[in-house]
mmCIF file of C-alpha atoms in Angstrom:
data_model
loop_
_atom_site.group_PDB
_atom_site.id
_atom_site.type_symbol
_atom_site.label_atom_id
_atom_site.label_comp_id
_atom_site.label_asym_id
_atom_site.label_seq_id
_atom_site.Cartn_x
_atom_site.Cartn_y
_atom_site.Cartn_z
ATOM 1 C CA MET H 131 307.205 181.235 73.067
ATOM 2 C CA LEU H 132 305.856 179.386 70.031
ATOM 3 C CA GLU H 133 304.587 182.525 68.332
ATOM 4 C CA ASN H 134 308.007 184.130 68.647
ATOM 5 C CA ILE H 135 309.728 181.026 67.257
ATOM 6 C CA PHE H 136 307.294 180.901 64.338
ATOM 7 C CA THR H 137 307.711 184.616 63.591
ATOM 8 C CA ILE H 138 311.499 184.311 63.483
ATOM 9 C CA LEU H 139 311.121 181.252 61.249
ATOM 10 C CA VAL H 140 308.741 182.750 58.672
ATOM 11 C CA ASN H 141 309.869 186.399 58.505
ATOM 12 C CA PRO H 142 312.909 185.815 56.244
ATOM 13 C CA TYR H 143 310.646 184.168 53.660
ATOM 14 C CA ASN H 144 307.482 186.280 53.791
ATOM 15 C CA LYS H 145 306.950 188.754 56.614
ATOM 16 C CA GLU H 146 303.450 189.690 55.430
ATOM 17 C CA SER H 147 302.099 186.159 55.935
ATOM 18 C CA THR H 148 303.537 185.489 59.380
ATOM 19 C CA GLN H 149 300.614 186.655 61.506
ATOM 20 C CA SER H 150 297.856 184.994 59.488
ATOM 21 C CA MET H 151 299.793 181.723 59.337
ATOM 22 C CA TRP H 152 300.383 181.748 63.083
ATOM 23 C CA GLN H 153 296.739 182.492 63.843
ATOM 24 C CA GLU H 154 295.708 179.516 61.727
ATOM 25 C CA ILE H 155 298.125 177.224 63.567
ATOM 26 C CA LYS H 156 297.014 178.530 66.954
ATOM 27 C CA GLU H 157 293.363 178.044 66.073
ATOM 28 C CA TYR H 158 293.807 174.431 64.962
ATOM 29 C CA TYR H 159 295.962 173.355 67.905
ATOM 30 C CA SER H 160 293.761 175.163 70.454
ATOM 31 C CA HIS H 161 290.532 173.426 69.451
ATOM 32 C CA LYS H 162 288.605 172.102 72.450
ATOM 33 C CA SER H 163 288.961 168.521 71.184
ATOM 34 C CA ARG H 164 292.755 168.714 71.489
ATOM 35 C CA LYS H 165 293.757 167.215 74.832
ATOM 36 C CA TYR H 166 297.246 166.027 73.879
ATOM 37 C CA HIS H 167 297.883 167.103 70.267
ATOM 38 C CA ASN H 168 297.861 170.784 71.177
ATOM 39 C CA LEU H 169 300.264 173.703 71.594
ATOM 40 C CA THR H 170 301.804 172.107 74.694
ATOM 41 C CA HIS H 171 302.767 169.131 72.538
ATOM 42 C CA LEU H 172 304.458 171.518 70.086
ATOM 43 C CA GLU H 173 306.352 173.223 72.911
ATOM 44 C CA ASN H 174 307.581 169.876 74.167
ATOM 45 C CA LEU H 175 308.602 168.807 70.683
ATOM 46 C CA TYR H 176 310.558 172.034 70.243
ATOM 47 C CA LYS H 177 312.343 171.451 73.544
ATOM 48 C CA GLU H 178 313.301 167.897 72.551
ATOM 49 C CA LEU H 179 314.569 168.979 69.133
ATOM 50 C CA SER H 180 316.566 171.834 70.664
ATOM 51 C CA PHE H 181 318.542 169.278 72.670
ATOM 52 C CA CYS H 182 319.780 167.682 69.442
ATOM 53 C CA LYS H 183 319.889 170.781 67.219
ATOM 54 C CA GLU H 184 323.569 170.250 66.382
ATOM 55 C CA LEU H 185 322.621 166.913 64.790
ATOM 56 C CA ILE H 186 319.986 168.483 62.534
ATOM 57 C CA GLU H 187 320.957 169.500 59.019
ATOM 58 C CA ASP H 188 317.956 171.635 58.018
ATOM 59 C CA TRP H 189 316.595 173.329 61.128
ATOM 60 C CA ASP H 190 314.036 175.518 59.336
ATOM 61 C CA THR H 191 312.433 172.559 57.587
ATOM 62 C CA VAL H 192 312.269 170.594 60.833
ATOM 63 C CA LEU H 193 310.580 173.554 62.512
ATOM 64 C CA PHE H 194 307.992 173.864 59.746
ATOM 65 C CA ALA H 195 307.289 170.145 60.152
ATOM 66 C CA LEU H 196 306.902 170.693 63.881
ATOM 67 C CA PHE H 197 304.265 173.395 63.431
ATOM 68 C CA TYR H 198 302.282 171.570 60.763
ATOM 69 C CA HIS H 199 302.626 167.854 61.567
ATOM 70 C CA ASP H 200 299.414 167.648 63.628
ATOM 71 C CA ILE H 201 297.602 170.700 62.311
ATOM 72 C CA ILE H 202 294.860 168.390 61.023
ATOM 73 C CA TYR H 203 293.983 165.987 63.804
ATOM 74 C CA LYS H 204 290.605 164.342 64.016
ATOM 75 C CA SER H 205 290.378 160.993 65.755
ATOM 76 C CA THR H 206 287.611 159.910 63.378
ATOM 77 C CA ARG H 207 289.850 159.985 60.315
ATOM 78 C CA ASN H 208 292.894 157.993 59.252
ATOM 79 C CA ASP H 209 294.432 160.515 56.872
ATOM 80 C CA ASN H 210 295.444 163.233 59.330
ATOM 81 C CA GLU H 211 299.109 163.053 58.360
ATOM 82 C CA GLU H 212 298.341 163.280 54.646
ATOM 83 C CA GLN H 213 296.003 166.230 55.201
ATOM 84 C CA SER H 214 298.506 167.988 57.464
ATOM 85 C CA ALA H 215 301.318 167.427 54.950
ATOM 86 C CA GLU H 216 299.205 168.834 52.143
ATOM 87 C CA LEU H 217 298.288 171.937 54.129
ATOM 88 C CA ALA H 218 301.953 172.465 55.020
ATOM 89 C CA LEU H 219 302.887 172.236 51.358
ATOM 90 C CA GLN H 220 300.272 174.848 50.430
ATOM 91 C CA ARG H 221 301.436 177.272 53.123
ATOM 92 C CA LEU H 222 305.129 176.823 52.283
ATOM 93 C CA LYS H 223 304.396 177.417 48.612
ATOM 94 C CA LYS H 224 302.610 180.628 49.567
ATOM 95 C CA ILE H 225 305.752 182.019 51.242
ATOM 96 C CA ASN H 226 308.022 180.807 48.398
ATOM 97 C CA TYR H 227 309.861 178.316 50.574
ATOM 98 C CA PRO H 228 312.309 176.321 48.394
ATOM 99 C CA GLU H 229 310.470 173.503 46.660
ATOM 100 C CA ASP H 230 312.919 170.763 47.653
ATOM 101 C CA LYS H 231 312.776 171.810 51.317
ATOM 102 C CA ALA H 232 308.976 171.959 51.236
ATOM 103 C CA GLU H 233 308.914 168.407 49.892
ATOM 104 C CA ARG H 234 311.265 167.309 52.666
ATOM 105 C CA CYS H 235 308.898 168.888 55.183
ATOM 106 C CA ARG H 236 306.024 166.950 53.623
ATOM 107 C CA GLN H 237 307.994 163.722 53.990
ATOM 108 C CA MET H 238 308.722 164.489 57.655
ATOM 109 C CA ILE H 239 305.045 164.931 58.402
ATOM 110 C CA LEU H 240 304.073 161.767 56.529
ATOM 111 C CA ALA H 241 306.744 159.845 58.462
ATOM 112 C CA THR H 242 304.852 160.479 61.726
ATOM 113 C CA LYS H 243 302.212 158.041 60.497
ATOM 114 C CA SER H 244 304.396 154.917 60.661
ATOM 115 C CA HIS H 245 307.430 156.116 62.644
ATOM 116 C CA LEU H 246 309.629 153.756 60.652
ATOM 117 C CA PRO H 247 313.351 154.444 60.090
ATOM 118 C CA VAL H 248 314.290 156.201 56.855
ATOM 119 C CA SER H 249 317.576 157.256 55.250
ATOM 120 C CA ASP H 250 317.056 160.935 56.155
ATOM 121 C CA ASN H 251 318.502 161.548 59.641
ATOM 122 C CA ASP H 252 316.544 164.785 60.131
ATOM 123 C CA ILE H 253 313.327 162.841 59.639
ATOM 124 C CA ASN H 254 314.434 160.159 62.094
ATOM 125 C CA LEU H 255 315.285 162.777 64.719
ATOM 126 C CA PHE H 256 311.963 164.529 64.142
ATOM 127 C CA THR H 257 309.841 161.391 64.482
ATOM 128 C CA ASP H 258 311.859 160.270 67.511
ATOM 129 C CA ALA H 259 311.237 163.627 69.188
ATOM 130 C CA ASP H 260 307.534 163.203 68.411
ATOM 131 C CA LEU H 261 307.623 159.934 70.406
ATOM 132 C CA SER H 262 309.744 161.274 73.258
ATOM 133 C CA ILE H 263 306.739 161.316 75.610
ATOM 134 C CA LEU H 264 306.787 157.508 75.599
ATOM 135 C CA GLY H 265 310.064 157.550 77.516
ATOM 136 C CA TYR H 266 309.182 160.153 80.150
ATOM 137 C CA ASP H 267 308.667 159.311 83.809
ATOM 138 C CA TRP H 268 305.493 157.340 84.559
ATOM 139 C CA SER H 269 303.440 160.277 85.845
ATOM 140 C CA ARG H 270 304.016 162.251 82.632
ATOM 141 C CA TYR H 271 303.375 159.188 80.518
ATOM 142 C CA ALA H 272 300.161 158.380 82.384
ATOM 143 C CA LYS H 273 298.913 161.924 81.816
ATOM 144 C CA TYR H 274 299.690 161.546 78.107
ATOM 145 C CA TYR H 275 297.775 158.281 77.604
ATOM 146 C CA LYS H 276 294.789 159.642 79.535
ATOM 147 C CA GLN H 277 294.772 162.738 77.307
ATOM 148 C CA VAL H 278 294.850 160.539 74.209
ATOM 149 C CA ARG H 279 291.904 158.580 75.624
ATOM 150 C CA GLU H 280 290.009 161.874 76.015
ATOM 151 C CA GLU H 281 290.633 162.683 72.358
ATOM 152 C CA TYR H 282 288.945 159.369 71.520
ATOM 153 C CA SER H 283 286.271 159.753 74.203
ATOM 154 C CA TYR H 284 283.331 159.004 71.907
ATOM 155 C CA TYR H 285 284.714 155.502 71.309
ATOM 156 C CA PRO H 286 283.548 153.032 73.972
ATOM 157 C CA ASP H 287 286.219 150.918 75.694
ATOM 158 C CA ILE H 288 285.164 147.876 73.686
ATOM 159 C CA LEU H 289 286.397 149.667 70.554
ATOM 160 C CA TYR H 290 289.150 151.852 71.972
ATOM 161 C CA LYS H 291 291.074 149.322 74.029
ATOM 162 C CA PRO H 292 291.783 146.804 71.223
ATOM 163 C CA GLY H 293 293.008 149.627 68.978
ATOM 164 C CA ARG H 294 295.226 151.068 71.678
ATOM 165 C CA LYS H 295 296.636 147.632 72.488
ATOM 166 C CA LYS H 296 297.462 147.106 68.825
ATOM 167 C CA VAL H 297 299.405 150.390 68.693
ATOM 168 C CA LEU H 298 301.325 149.645 71.884
ATOM 169 C CA LYS H 299 302.163 146.085 70.868
ATOM 170 C CA HIS H 300 303.378 147.406 67.526
ATOM 171 C CA PHE H 301 305.917 149.593 69.349
ATOM 172 C CA LEU H 302 307.045 146.659 71.501
ATOM 173 C CA SER H 303 307.461 144.456 68.422
ATOM 174 C CA MET H 304 310.071 146.824 67.012
ATOM 175 C CA SER H 305 313.728 146.063 67.646
ATOM 176 C CA PHE H 306 313.955 149.687 68.734
ATOM 177 C CA ILE H 307 311.217 152.293 69.203
ATOM 178 C CA TYR H 308 313.657 155.118 68.511
ATOM 179 C CA LYS H 309 315.566 155.279 65.237
ATOM 180 C CA THR H 310 318.457 157.456 66.390
ATOM 181 C CA GLU H 311 321.174 156.781 68.928
ATOM 182 C CA PHE H 312 320.448 160.119 70.548
ATOM 183 C CA PHE H 313 316.853 159.312 71.504
ATOM 184 C CA ARG H 314 317.486 155.603 71.989
ATOM 185 C CA ALA H 315 320.022 156.276 74.714
ATOM 186 C CA LYS H 316 317.720 158.816 76.317
ATOM 187 C CA TYR H 317 314.321 157.109 76.261
ATOM 188 C CA GLU H 318 314.264 153.548 74.846
ATOM 189 C CA GLU H 319 314.374 151.578 78.081
ATOM 190 C CA ASN H 320 311.814 153.707 79.898
ATOM 191 C CA ALA H 321 309.496 153.838 76.879
ATOM 192 C CA LYS H 322 309.218 150.057 76.711
ATOM 193 C CA GLU H 323 308.641 149.873 80.463
ATOM 194 C CA ASN H 324 305.867 152.497 80.249
ATOM 195 C CA ILE H 325 304.184 150.756 77.337
ATOM 196 C CA ARG H 326 304.217 147.395 79.125
ATOM 197 C CA LYS H 327 302.735 149.041 82.194
ATOM 198 C CA GLU H 328 299.952 150.707 80.206
ATOM 199 C CA LEU H 329 299.119 147.383 78.556
ATOM 200 C CA THR H 330 298.451 145.853 81.966
ATOM 201 C CA LYS H 331 295.843 148.576 82.562
ATOM 202 C CA LEU H 332 293.904 148.026 79.335
#
């Protein structure tokens, strides 16, 4: 599914680069260290964004952000978003994607670092979709947080748990986890309930 979506996305800009670009994406997201931030995550993100497609102004740019937002993901580094955004910019330049749209894509990817509201509604919808897992039913949520723990498996609990608690408490400290009415109505209440429940297990 994802390969077909990516092919349709890239072909109008540069048909010759489509296959090599897809292979690179597939290779990064299929690495054995990826337990959550993998191709399944991208499929889920696509599904969530499809539900609100009519609210999105620049669908192509959102899709490029989807494919590149976690392309660099190493739990030992704190600049994954910056590195992913830079790689996206390089690849979009290669296919002559409009410069202003490429910059918007870069901003979308960088926004997944803080998940704070911005003035660009496409970015808010994109980052909300990225957090949609937080509002799923408990069994799906529990699978997600266990997969994240696996990605950080070389950190002992004494280091991992305080960091995880800090992230979860940060979400609970927000007036709203989701920036858009669309995702807020869909997932806000359940997300907070899930986060509180996970905190009791840490």
